[in-house]
Short mmCIF file of C-alpha atoms in Angstrom, two decimals:
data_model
loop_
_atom_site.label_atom_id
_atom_site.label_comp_id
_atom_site.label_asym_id
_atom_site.label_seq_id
_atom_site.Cartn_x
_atom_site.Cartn_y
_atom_site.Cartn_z
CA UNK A 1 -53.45 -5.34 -14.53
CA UNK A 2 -50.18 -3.84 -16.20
CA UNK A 3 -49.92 -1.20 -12.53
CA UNK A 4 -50.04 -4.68 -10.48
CA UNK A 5 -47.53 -6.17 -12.75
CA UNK A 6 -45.24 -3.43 -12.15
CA UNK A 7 -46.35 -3.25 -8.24
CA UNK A 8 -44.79 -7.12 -8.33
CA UNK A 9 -41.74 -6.03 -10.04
CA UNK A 10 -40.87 -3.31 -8.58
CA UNK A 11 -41.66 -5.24 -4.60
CA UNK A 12 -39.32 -8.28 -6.00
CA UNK A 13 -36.56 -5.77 -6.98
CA UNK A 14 -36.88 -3.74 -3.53
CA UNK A 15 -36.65 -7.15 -1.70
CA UNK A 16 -33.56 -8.68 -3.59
CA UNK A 17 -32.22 -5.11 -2.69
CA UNK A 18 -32.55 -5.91 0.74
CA UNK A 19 -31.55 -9.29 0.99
CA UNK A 20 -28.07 -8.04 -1.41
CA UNK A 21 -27.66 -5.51 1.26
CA UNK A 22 -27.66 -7.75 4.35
CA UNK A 23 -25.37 -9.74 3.14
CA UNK A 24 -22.41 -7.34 1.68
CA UNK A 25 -19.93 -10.91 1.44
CA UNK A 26 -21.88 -12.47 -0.77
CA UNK A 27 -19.75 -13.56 -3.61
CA UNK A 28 -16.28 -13.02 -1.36
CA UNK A 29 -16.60 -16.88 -0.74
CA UNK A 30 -14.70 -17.46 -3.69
CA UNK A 31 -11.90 -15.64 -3.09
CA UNK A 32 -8.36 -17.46 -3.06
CA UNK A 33 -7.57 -15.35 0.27
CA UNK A 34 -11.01 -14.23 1.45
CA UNK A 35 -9.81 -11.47 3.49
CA UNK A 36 -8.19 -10.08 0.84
CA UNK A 37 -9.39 -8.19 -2.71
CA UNK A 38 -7.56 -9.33 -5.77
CA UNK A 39 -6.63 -6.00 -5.97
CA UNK A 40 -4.86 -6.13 -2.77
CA UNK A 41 -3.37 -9.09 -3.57
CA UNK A 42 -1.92 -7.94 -6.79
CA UNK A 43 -0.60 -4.87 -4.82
CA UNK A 44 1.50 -7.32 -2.34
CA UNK A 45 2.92 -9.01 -5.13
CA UNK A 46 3.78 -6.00 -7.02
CA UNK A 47 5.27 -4.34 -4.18
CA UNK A 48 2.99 -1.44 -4.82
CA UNK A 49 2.81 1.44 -1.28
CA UNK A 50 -1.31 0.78 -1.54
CA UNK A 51 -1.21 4.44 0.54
CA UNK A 52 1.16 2.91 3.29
CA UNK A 53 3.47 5.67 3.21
CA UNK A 54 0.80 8.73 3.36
CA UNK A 55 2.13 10.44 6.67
CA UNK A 56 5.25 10.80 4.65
CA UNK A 57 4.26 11.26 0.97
CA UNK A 58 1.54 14.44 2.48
CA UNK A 59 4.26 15.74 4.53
CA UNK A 60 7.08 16.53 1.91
CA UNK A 61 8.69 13.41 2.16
CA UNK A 62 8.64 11.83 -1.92
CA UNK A 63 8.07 8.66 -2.50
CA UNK A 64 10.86 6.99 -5.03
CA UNK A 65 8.44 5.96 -7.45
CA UNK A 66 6.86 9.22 -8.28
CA UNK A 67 10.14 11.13 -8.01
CA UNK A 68 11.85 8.88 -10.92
CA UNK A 69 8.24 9.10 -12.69
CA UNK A 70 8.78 13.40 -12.78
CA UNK A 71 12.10 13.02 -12.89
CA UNK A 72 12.50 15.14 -15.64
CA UNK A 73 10.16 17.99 -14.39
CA UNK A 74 11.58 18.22 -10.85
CA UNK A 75 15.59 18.62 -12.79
CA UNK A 76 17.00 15.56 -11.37
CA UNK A 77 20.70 15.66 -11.71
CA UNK A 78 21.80 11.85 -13.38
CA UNK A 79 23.14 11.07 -9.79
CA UNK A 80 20.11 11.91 -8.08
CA UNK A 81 18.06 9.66 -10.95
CA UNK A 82 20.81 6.60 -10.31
CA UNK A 83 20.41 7.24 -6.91
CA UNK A 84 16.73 7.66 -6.71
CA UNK A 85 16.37 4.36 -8.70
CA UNK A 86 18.49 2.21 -6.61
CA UNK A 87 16.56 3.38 -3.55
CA UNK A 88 13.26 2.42 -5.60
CA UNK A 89 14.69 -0.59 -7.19
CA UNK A 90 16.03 -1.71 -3.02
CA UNK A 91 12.49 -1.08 -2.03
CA UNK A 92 10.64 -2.62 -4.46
CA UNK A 93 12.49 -6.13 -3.71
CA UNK A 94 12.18 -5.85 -0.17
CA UNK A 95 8.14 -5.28 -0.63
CA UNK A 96 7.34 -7.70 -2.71
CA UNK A 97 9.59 -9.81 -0.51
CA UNK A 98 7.36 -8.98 2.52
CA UNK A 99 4.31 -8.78 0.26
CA UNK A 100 4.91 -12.76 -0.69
CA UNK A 101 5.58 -13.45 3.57
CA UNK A 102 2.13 -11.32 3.97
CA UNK A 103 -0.02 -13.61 1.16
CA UNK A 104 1.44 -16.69 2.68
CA UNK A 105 0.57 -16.23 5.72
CA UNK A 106 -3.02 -14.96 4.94
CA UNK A 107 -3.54 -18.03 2.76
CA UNK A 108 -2.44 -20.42 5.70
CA UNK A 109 -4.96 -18.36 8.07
CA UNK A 110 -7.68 -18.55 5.86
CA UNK A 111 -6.76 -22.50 5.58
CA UNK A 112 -7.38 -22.85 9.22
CA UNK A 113 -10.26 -21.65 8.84
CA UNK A 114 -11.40 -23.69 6.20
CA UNK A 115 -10.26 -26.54 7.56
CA UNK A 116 -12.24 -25.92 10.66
CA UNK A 117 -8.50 -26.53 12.52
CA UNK A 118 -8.20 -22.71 14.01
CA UNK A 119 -8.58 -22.64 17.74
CA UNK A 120 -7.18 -19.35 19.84
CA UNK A 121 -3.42 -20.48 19.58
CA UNK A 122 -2.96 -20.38 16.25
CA UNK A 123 -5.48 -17.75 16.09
CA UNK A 124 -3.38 -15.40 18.01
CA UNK A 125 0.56 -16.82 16.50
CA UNK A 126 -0.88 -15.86 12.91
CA UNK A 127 -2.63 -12.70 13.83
CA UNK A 128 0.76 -11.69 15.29
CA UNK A 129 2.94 -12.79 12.22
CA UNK A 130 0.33 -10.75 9.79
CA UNK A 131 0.71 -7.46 12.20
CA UNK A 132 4.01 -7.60 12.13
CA UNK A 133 4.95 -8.17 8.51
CA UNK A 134 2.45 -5.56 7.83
CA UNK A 135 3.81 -3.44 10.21
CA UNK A 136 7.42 -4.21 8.66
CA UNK A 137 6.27 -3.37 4.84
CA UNK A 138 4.69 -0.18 5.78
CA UNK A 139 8.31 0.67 7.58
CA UNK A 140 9.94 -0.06 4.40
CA UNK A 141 7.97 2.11 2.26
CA UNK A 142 7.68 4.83 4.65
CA UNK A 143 12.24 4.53 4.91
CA UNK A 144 12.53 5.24 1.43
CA UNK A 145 10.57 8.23 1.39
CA UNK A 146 13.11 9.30 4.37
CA UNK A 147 16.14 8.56 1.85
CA UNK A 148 14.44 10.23 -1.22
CA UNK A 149 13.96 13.49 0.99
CA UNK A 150 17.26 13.31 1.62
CA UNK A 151 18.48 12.63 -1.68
CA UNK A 152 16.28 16.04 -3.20
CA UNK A 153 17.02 19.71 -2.80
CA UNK A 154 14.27 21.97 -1.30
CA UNK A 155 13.16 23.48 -4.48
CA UNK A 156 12.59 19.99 -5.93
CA UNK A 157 10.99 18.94 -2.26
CA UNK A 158 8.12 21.80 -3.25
CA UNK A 159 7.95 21.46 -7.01
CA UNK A 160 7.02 17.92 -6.32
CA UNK A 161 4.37 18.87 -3.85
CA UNK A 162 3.49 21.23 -6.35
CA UNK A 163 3.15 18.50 -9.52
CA UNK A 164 1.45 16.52 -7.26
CA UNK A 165 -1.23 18.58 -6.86
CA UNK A 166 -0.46 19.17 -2.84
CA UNK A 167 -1.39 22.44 -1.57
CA UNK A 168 1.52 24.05 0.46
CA UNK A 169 0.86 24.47 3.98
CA UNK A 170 3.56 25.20 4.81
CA UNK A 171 6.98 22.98 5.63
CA UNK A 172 4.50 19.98 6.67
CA UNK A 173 5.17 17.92 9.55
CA UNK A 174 8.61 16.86 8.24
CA UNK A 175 9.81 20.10 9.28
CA UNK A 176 13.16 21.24 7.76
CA UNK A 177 15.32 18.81 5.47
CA UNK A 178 17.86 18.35 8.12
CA UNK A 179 15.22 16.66 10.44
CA UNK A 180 14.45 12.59 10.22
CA UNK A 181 15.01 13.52 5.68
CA UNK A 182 19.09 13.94 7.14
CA UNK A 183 18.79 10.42 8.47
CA UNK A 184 16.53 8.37 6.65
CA UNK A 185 19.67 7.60 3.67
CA UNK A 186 22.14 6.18 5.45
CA UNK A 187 22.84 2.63 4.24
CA UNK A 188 20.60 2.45 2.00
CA UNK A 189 21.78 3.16 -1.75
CA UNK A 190 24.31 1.54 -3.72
#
């Protein structure tokens, strides 16, 4: 009796595996903007790179944030730390900026959709707008790590890498620090 108990159980269990499995949304019903986590919406608010600028953080180019956060152990001069924190200071307003743009126009998506009004047209104009301000903060955060490259000596381009835990591999696809680094400042600070 007790093994066809546990035969039960264990089939009931397997089966409400299944069923949880075929439908991975489940619960994502409730969300305020269901295509995005409230993680990810937290992160647009914040400002926060949520990996956006990877091509340039794993390719010796520093992100702001994490310079001014080993600021000490990369020997920042106080004009590279002013500097450095007016470049993270300009970036962080323009991202949450963006960020705000990005929620609003997920939430009015999302409202089309609940309000059974989308149709192909609107579809495709709000599609569009969310490419393109996504497109625009990931330019933003991937600029500053140009201007922070610039802004950093060689030695404190590789002890960074080095804090960071990336392995050298050499100069990385940024090359030397008078390539895009050189350019990536102007305008910028101050």
């Amino acid at each position: 009796m007790q093994k066809a108990i546990l035969i039960v159980c264990l089939l009931m269990m397997s089966t409400g595996s299944v069923l949880a499995a075929d439908s991975p949304y489940a619960g994502l019903e409730t969300r305020q903007i269901k295509a995005l986590s409230p993680q990810q919406v937290d992160d647009l608010r914040a400002g926060r790179g949520m990996g956006l600028a990877l091509a340039a953080e794993l390719n010796d180019y520093p992100g702001p944030r994490h310079v001014l956060d080993l600021s000490d152990r990369l020997g920042l001069s106080e004009e590279q730390r002013t500097n450095i924190s007016n470049l993270f200071n300009n970036m962080s307003q323009q991202a949450k900026i963006l960020g705000g743009r990005i929620l609003e126009t997920e939430r009015h998506l999302d409202s089309l959709f609940a309000g059974k009004q989308a149709n192909d047209e609107s579809l495709r104009a709000y599609t569009a707008e969310i490419g393109r301000l996504n497109g625009e903060l990931r330019y933003v955060h991937l600029r500053y790590h140009l201007a922070v490259r610039a802004a950093l000596s060689e030695a404190q381009i590789a002890r960074y890498g080095a804090l960071r835990g990336y392995g050298r591999r050499g100069t990385g696809a940024g090359g030397a620090h008078g390539g895009h680094g050189g350019h990536g400042g102007q305008g910028m600070h101050k």
